[in-house]
Coordinates of N, CA and C in Angstrom, one line a residue:
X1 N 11.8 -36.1 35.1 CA 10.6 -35.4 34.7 C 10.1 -36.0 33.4
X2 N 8.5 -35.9 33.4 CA 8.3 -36.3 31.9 C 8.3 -35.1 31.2
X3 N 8.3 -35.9 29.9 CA 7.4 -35.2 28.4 C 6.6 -34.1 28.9
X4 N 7.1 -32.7 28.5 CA 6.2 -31.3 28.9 C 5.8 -31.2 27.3
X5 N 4.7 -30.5 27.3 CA 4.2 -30.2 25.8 C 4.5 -28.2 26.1
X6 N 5.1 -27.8 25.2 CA 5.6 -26.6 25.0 C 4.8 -25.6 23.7
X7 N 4.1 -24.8 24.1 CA 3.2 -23.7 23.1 C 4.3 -22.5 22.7
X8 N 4.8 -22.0 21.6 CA 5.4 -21.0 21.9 C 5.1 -20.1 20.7
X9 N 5.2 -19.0 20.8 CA 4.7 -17.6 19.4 C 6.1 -17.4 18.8
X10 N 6.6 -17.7 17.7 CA 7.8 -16.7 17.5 C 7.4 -16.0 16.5
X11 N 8.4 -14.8 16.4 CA 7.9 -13.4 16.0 C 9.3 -12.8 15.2
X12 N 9.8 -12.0 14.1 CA 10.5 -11.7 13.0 C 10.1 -10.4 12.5
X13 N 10.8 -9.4 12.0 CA 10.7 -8.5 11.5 C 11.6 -7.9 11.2
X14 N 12.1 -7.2 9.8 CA 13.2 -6.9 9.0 C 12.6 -5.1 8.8
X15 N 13.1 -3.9 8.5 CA 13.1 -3.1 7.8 C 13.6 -2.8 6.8
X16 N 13.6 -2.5 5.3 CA 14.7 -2.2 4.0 C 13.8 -0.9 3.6
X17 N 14.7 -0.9 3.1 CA 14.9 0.7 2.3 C 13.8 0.1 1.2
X18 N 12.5 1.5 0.8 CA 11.7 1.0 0.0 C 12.4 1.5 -1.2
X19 N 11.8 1.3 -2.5 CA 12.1 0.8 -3.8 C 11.2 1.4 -5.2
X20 N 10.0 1.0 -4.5 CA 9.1 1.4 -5.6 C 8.3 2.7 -4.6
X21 N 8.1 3.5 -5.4 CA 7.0 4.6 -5.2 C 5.6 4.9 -5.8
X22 N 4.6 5.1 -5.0 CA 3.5 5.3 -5.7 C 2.1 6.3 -5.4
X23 N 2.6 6.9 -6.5 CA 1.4 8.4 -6.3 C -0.1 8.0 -6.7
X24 N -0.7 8.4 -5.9 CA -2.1 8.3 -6.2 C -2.8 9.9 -6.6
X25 N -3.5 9.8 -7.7 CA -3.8 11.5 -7.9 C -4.9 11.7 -8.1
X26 N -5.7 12.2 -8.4 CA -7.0 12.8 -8.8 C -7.1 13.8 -9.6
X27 N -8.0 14.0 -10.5 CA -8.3 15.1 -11.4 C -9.9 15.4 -11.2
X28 N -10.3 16.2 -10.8 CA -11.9 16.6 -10.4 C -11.9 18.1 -11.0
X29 N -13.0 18.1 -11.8 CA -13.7 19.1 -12.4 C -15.5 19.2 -12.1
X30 N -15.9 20.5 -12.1 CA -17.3 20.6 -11.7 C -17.9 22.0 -12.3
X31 N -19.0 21.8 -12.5 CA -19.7 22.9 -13.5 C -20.9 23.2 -13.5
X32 N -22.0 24.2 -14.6 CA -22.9 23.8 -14.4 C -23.7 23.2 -16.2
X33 N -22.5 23.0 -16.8 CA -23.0 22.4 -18.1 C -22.1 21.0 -17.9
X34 N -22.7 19.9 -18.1 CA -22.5 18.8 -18.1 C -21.6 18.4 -19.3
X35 N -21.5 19.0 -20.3 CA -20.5 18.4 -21.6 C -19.5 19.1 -21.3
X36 N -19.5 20.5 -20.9 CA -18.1 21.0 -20.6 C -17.3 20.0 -19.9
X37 N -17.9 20.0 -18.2 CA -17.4 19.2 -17.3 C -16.2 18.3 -17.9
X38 N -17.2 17.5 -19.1 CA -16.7 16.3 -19.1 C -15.9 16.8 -20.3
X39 N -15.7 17.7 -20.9 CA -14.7 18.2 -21.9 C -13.4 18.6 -21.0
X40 N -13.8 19.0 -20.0 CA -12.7 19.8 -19.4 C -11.9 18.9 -18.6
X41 N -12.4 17.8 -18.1 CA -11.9 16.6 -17.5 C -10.9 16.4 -18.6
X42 N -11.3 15.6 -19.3 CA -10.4 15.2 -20.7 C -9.2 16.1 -21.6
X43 N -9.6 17.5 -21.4 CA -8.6 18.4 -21.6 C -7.4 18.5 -20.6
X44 N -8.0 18.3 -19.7 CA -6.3 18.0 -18.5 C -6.2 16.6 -17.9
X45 N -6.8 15.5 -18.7 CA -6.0 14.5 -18.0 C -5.3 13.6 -19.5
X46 N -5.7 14.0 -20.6 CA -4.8 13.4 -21.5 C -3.5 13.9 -21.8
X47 N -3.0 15.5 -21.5 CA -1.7 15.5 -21.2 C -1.0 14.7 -20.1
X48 N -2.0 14.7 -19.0 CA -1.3 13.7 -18.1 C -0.8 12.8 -18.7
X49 N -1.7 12.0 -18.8 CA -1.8 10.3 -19.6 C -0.5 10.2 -20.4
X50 N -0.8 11.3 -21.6 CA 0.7 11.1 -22.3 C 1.7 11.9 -21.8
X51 N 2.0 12.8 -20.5 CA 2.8 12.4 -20.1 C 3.8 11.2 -19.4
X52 N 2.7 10.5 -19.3 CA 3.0 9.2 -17.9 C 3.7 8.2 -19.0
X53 N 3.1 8.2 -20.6 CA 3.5 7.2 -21.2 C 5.1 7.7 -21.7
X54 N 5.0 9.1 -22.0 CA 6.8 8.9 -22.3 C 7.5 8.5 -21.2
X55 N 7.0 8.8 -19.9 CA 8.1 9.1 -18.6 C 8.1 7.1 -18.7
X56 N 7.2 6.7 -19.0 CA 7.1 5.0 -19.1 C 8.4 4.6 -20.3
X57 N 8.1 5.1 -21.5 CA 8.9 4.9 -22.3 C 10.1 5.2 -22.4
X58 N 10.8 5.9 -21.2 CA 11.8 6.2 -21.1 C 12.5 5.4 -20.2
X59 N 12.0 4.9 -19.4 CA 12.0 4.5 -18.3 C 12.5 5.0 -16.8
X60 N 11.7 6.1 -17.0 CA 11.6 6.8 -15.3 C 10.4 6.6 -14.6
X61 N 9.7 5.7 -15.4 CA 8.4 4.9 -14.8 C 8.3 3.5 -15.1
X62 N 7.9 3.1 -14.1 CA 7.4 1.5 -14.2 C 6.5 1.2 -15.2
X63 N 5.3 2.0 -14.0 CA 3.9 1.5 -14.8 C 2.8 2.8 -14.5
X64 N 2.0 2.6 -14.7 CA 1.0 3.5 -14.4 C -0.2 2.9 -15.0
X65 N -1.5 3.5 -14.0 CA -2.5 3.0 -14.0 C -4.1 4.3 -14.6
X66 N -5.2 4.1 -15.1 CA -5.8 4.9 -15.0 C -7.1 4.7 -14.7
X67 N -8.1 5.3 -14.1 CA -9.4 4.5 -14.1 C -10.0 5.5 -15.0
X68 N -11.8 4.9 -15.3 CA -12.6 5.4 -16.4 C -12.7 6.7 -15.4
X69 N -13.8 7.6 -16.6 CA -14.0 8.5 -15.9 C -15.5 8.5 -15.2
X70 N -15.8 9.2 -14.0 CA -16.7 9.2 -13.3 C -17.6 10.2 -13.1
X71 N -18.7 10.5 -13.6 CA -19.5 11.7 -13.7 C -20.3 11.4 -13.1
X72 N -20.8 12.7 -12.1 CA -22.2 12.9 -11.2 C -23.1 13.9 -11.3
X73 N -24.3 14.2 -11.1 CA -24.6 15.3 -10.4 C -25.2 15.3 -9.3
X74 N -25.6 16.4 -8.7 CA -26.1 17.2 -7.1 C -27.0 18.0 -7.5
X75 N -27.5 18.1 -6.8 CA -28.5 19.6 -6.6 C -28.3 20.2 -5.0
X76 N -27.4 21.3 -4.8 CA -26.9 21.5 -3.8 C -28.3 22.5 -3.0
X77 N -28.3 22.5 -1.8 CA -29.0 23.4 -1.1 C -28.9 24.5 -0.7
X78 N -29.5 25.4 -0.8 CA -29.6 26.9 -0.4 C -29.9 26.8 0.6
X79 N -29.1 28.4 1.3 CA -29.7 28.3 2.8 C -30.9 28.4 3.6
X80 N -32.0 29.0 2.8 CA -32.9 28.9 3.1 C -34.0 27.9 2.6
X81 N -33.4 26.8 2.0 CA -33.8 25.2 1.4 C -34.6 25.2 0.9
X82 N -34.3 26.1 -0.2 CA -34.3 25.9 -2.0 C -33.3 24.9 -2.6
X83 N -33.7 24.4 -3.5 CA -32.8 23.6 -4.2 C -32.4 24.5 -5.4
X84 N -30.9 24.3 -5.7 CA -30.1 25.9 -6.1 C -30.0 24.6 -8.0
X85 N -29.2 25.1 -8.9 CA -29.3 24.5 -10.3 C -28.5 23.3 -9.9
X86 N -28.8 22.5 -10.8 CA -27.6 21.2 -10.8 C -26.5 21.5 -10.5
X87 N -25.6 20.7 -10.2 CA -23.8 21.1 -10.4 C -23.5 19.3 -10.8
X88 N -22.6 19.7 -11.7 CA -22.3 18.3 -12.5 C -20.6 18.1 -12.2
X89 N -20.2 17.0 -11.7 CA -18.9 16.6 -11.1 C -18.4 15.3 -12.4
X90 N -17.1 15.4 -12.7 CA -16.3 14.6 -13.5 C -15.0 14.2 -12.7
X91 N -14.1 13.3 -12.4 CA -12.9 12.6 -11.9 C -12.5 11.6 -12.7
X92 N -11.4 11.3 -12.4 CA -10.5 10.1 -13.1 C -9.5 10.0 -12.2
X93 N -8.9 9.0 -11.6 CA -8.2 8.8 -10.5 C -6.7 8.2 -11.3
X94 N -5.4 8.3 -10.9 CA -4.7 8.4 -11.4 C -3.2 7.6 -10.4
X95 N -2.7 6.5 -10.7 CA -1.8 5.6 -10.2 C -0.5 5.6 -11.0
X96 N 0.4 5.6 -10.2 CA 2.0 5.9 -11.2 C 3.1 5.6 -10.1
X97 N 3.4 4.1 -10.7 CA 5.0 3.9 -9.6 C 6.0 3.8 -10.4
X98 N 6.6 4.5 -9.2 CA 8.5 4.9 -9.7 C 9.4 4.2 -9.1
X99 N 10.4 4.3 -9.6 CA 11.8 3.6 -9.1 C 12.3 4.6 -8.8
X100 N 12.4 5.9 -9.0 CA 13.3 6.9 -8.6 C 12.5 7.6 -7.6
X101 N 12.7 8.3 -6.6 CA 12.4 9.3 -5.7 C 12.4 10.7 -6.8
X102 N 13.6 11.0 -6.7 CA 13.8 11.7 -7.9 C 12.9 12.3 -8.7
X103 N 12.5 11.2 -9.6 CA 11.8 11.8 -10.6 C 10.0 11.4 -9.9
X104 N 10.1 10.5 -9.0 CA 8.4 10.9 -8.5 C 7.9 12.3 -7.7
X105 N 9.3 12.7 -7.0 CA 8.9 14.4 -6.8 C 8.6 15.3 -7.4
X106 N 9.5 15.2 -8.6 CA 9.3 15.9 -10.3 C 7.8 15.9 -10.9
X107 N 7.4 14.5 -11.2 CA 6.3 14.5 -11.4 C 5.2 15.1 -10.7
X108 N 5.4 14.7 -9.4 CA 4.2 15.6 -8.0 C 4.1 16.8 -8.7
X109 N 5.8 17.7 -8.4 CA 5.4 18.8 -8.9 C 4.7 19.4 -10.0
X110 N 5.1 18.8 -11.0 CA 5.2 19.0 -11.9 C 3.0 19.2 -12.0
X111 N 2.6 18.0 -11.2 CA 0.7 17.5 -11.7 C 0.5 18.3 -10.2
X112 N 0.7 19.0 -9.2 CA -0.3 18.8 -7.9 C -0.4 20.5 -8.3
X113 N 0.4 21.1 -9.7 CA -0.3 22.7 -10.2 C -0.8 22.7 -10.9
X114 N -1.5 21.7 -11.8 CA -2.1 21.9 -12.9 C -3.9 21.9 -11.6
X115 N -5.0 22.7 -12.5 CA -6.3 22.9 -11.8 C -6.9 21.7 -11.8
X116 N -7.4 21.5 -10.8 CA -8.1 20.2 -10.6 C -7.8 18.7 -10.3
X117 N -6.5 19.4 -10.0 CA -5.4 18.5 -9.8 C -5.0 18.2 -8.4
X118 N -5.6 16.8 -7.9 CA -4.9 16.8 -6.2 C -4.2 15.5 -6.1
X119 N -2.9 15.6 -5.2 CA -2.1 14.4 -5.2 C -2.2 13.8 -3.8
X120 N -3.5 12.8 -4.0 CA -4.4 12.0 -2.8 C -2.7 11.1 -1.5
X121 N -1.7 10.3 -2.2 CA -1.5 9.9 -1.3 C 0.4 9.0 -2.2
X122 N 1.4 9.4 -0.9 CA 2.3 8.7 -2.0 C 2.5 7.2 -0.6
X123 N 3.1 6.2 -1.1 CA 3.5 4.9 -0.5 C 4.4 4.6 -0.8
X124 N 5.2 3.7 -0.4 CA 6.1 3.6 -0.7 C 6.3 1.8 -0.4
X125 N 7.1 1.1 -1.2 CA 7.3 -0.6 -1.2 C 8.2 -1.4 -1.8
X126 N 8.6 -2.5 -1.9 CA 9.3 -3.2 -2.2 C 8.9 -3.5 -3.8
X127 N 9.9 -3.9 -4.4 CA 9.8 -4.7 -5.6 C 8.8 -6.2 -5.2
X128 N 8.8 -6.2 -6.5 CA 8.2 -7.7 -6.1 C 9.4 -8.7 -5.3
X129 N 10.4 -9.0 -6.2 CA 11.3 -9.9 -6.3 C 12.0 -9.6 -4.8
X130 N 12.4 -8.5 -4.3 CA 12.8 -8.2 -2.5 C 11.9 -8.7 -1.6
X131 N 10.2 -8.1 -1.8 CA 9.4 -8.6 -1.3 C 9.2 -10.4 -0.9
X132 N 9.2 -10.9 -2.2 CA 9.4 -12.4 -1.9 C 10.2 -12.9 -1.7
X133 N 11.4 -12.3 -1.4 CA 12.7 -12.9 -1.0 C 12.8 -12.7 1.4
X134 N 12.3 -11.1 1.1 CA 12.3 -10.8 2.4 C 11.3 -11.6 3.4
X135 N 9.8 -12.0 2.4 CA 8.6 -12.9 3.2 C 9.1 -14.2 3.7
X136 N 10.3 -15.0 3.0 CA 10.5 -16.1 2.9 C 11.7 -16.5 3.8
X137 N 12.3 -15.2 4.1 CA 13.7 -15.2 5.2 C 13.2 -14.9 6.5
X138 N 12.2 -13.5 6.4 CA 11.6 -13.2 7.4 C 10.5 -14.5 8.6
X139 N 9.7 -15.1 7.5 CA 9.3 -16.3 7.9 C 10.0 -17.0 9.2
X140 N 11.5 -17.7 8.0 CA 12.4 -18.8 8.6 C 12.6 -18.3 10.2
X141 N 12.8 -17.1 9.7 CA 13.9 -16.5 11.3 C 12.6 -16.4 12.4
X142 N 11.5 -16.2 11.8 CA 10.2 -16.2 13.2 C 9.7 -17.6 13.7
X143 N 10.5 -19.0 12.7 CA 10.8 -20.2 13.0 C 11.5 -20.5 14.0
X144 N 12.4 -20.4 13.8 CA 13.8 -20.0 14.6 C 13.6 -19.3 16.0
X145 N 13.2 -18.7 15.7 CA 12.7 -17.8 17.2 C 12.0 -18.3 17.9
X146 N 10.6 -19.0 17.3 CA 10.1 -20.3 18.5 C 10.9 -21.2 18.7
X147 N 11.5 -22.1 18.0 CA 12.8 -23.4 18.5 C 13.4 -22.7 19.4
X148 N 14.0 -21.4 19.3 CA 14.7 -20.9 20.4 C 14.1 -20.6 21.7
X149 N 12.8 -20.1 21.9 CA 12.2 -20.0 23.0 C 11.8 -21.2 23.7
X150 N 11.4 -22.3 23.0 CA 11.1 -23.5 23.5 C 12.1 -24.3 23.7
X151 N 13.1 -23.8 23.4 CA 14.5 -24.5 23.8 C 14.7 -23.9 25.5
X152 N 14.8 -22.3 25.0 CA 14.9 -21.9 26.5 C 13.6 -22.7 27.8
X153 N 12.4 -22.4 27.2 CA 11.6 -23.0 28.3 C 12.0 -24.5 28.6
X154 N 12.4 -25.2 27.8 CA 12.8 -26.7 28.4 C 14.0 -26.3 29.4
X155 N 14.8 -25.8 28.9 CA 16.2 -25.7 29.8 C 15.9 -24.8 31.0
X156 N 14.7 -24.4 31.2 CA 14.1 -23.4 32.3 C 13.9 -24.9 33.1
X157 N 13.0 -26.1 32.5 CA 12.6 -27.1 33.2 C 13.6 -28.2 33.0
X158 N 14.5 -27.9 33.1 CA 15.7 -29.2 33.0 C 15.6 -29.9 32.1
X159 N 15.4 -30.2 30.9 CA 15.0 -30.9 30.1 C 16.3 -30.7 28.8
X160 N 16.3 -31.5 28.5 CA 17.6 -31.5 27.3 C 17.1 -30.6 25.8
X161 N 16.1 -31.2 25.2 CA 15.5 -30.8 24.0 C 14.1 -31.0 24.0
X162 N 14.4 -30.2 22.7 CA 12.4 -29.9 22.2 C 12.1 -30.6 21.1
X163 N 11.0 -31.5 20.2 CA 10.7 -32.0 19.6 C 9.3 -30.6 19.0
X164 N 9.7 -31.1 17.9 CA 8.4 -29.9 16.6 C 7.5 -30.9 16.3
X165 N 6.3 -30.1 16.7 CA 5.4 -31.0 16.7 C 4.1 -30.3 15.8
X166 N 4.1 -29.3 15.9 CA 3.1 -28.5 15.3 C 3.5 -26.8 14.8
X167 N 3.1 -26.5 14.0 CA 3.4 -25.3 13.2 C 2.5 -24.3 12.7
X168 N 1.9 -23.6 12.8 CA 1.3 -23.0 12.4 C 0.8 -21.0 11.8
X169 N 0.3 -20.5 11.3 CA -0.2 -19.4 11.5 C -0.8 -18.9 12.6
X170 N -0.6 -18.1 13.2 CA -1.0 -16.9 14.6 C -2.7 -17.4 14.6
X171 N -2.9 -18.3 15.8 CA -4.3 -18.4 15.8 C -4.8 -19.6 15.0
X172 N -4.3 -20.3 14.1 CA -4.0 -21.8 13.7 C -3.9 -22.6 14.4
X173 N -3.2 -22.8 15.4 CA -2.5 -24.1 15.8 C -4.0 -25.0 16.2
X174 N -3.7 -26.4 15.9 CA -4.3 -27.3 15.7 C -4.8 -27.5 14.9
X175 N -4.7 -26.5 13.9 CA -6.0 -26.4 12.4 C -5.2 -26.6 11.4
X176 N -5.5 -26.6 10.0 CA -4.9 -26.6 9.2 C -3.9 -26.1 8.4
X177 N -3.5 -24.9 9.4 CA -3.1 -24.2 8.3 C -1.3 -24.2 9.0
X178 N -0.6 -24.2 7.9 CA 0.9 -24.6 8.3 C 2.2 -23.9 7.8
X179 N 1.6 -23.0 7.4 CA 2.7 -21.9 6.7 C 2.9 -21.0 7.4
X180 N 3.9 -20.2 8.1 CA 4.3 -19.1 9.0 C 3.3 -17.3 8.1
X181 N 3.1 -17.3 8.8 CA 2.1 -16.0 8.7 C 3.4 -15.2 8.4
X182 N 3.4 -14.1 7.5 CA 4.0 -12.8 7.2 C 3.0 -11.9 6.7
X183 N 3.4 -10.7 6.6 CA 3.2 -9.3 6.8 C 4.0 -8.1 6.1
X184 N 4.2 -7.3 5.3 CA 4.3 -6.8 4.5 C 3.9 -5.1 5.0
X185 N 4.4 -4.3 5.2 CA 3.6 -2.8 5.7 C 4.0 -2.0 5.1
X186 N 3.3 -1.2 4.1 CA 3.5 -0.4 3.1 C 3.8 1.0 4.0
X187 N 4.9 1.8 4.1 CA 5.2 3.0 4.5 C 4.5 4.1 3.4
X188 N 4.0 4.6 4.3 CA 3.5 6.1 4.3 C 3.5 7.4 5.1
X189 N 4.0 8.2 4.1 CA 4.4 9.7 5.1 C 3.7 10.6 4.8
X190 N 3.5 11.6 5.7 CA 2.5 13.0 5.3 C 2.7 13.9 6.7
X191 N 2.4 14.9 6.4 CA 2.9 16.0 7.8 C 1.5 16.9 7.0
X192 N 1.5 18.0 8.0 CA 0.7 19.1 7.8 C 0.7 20.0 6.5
X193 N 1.7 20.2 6.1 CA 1.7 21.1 5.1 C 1.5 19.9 3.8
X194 N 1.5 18.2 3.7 CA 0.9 17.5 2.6 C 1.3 16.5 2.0
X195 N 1.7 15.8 1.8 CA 2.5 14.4 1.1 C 3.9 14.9 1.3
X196 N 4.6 13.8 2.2 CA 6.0 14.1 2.3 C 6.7 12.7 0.9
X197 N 7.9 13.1 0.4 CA 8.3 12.8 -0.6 C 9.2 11.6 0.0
X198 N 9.7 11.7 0.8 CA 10.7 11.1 1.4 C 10.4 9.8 1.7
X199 N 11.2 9.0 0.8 CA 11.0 7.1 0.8 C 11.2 7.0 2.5
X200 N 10.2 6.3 3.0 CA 10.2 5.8 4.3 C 10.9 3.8 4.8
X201 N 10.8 3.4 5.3 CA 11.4 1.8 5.2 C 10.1 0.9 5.6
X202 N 9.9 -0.1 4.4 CA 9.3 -0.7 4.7 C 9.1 -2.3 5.8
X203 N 8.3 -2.3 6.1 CA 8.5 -3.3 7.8 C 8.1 -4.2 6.8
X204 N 8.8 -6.2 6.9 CA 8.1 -6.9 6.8 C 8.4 -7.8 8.0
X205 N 7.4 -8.1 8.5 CA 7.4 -9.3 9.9 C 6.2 -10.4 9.8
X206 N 6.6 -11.3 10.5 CA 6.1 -12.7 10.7 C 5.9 -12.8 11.9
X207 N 5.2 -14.0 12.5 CA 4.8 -14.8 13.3 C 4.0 -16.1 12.9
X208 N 4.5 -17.3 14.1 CA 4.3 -18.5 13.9 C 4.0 -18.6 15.3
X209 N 2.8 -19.5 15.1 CA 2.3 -20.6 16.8 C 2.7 -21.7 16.0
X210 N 3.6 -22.4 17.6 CA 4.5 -24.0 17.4 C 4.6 -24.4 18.6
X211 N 4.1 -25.8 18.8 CA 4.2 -26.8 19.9 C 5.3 -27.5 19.6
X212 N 5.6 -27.7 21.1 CA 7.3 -28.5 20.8 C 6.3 -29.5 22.2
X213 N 7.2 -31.2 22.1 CA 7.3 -31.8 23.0 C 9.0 -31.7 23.6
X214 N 8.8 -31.1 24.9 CA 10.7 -31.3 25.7 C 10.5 -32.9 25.9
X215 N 12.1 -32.7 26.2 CA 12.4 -34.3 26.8 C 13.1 -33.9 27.2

């Protein structure tokens, strides 16, 4: 038999225990005097703040993040559509990863009772340094997994071996691009009663399109 040209997908995927944690929070205040608002924002999110910096300086936090603050108003409608007084809205959105489970439930608790206070969403993820270690293994083995299948398809057609001929990203092939595609999937948990605390495992997986010539 001749030279068959061989198309094959291979595919990889690892689960690990996540590592880092991360709360996303919000602080929203609303009124109908516009300096209060914005007084009152600032009266409960600077204890946050310097909480977050001891919990940093201690090191039961990584890092933490904050954005500016965000003021609006409305003129909300009455039901018989009148337009009722202003109402003036203030937020500041709030980011904080942990290394401990532990002490990121502590903190939840600790912010999702203070007023005005809502804990939007927790995630869960790899370090950096796992992360780039897992993309780069995970990769190889979704390498490996095409050689292997185009091995099998030769030896389905009698053929001794496969020749690599081409490599690429999922939907690549023939183009330029020649690095094995990976993937990265940030776990996140939540049930009905509201942010579950419980570190979930993060998925990382790959895929590669690779042409082999058999012989």
């Amino acid at each position: 038999m001749s030279d068959v040209t061989i198309t094959v997908r291979g595919e990889h995927e690892e689960r690990l225990a996540a590592e880092v944690g991360i709360v996303r929070a919000t602080i929203r205040v609303e009124g109908s005097d516009r300096p209060r608002v914005i007084e009152e924002l600032a009266e409960i999110a600077h204890p946050v703040r310097a909480d977050l910096d001891a919990r940093r300086e201690s090191g039961a936090l990584l890092r933490w993040t904050s954005s500016r603050a965000n003021v609006w108003t409305e003129r909300p409608w009455a039901p018989d559509g009148a337009k009722l007084d202003p109402v003036h809205h203030a937020s500041v959105e709030i980011t904080a990863n942990f290394a401990d489970p532990a002490a990121l439930s502590a903190w939840v608790d600790e912010v999702s009772i203070l007023d005005g206070t809502q804990i939007d969403a927790v995630t869960w993820e790899l370090s950096e340094l796992t992360a780039g270690a897992a993309r780069d293994r995970v990769a190889a083995s979704a390498v490996l997994d095409a050689v292997n299948r185009a091995a099998a398809y030769a030896s389905a057609l009698a053929l001794s071996s496969v020749t690599p001929v081409a490599i690429a990203d999922v939907g690549l092939l023939g183009g330029d691009g020649t690095t094995p595609s990976s993937k990265l999937m940030r776990s996140m948990a939540a049930d009905a009663g509201g942010v579950d605390l419980r570190p979930e495992d993060v998925v990382v997986s790959a895929a590669v399109d690779a042409r082999f010539i058999a012989h």
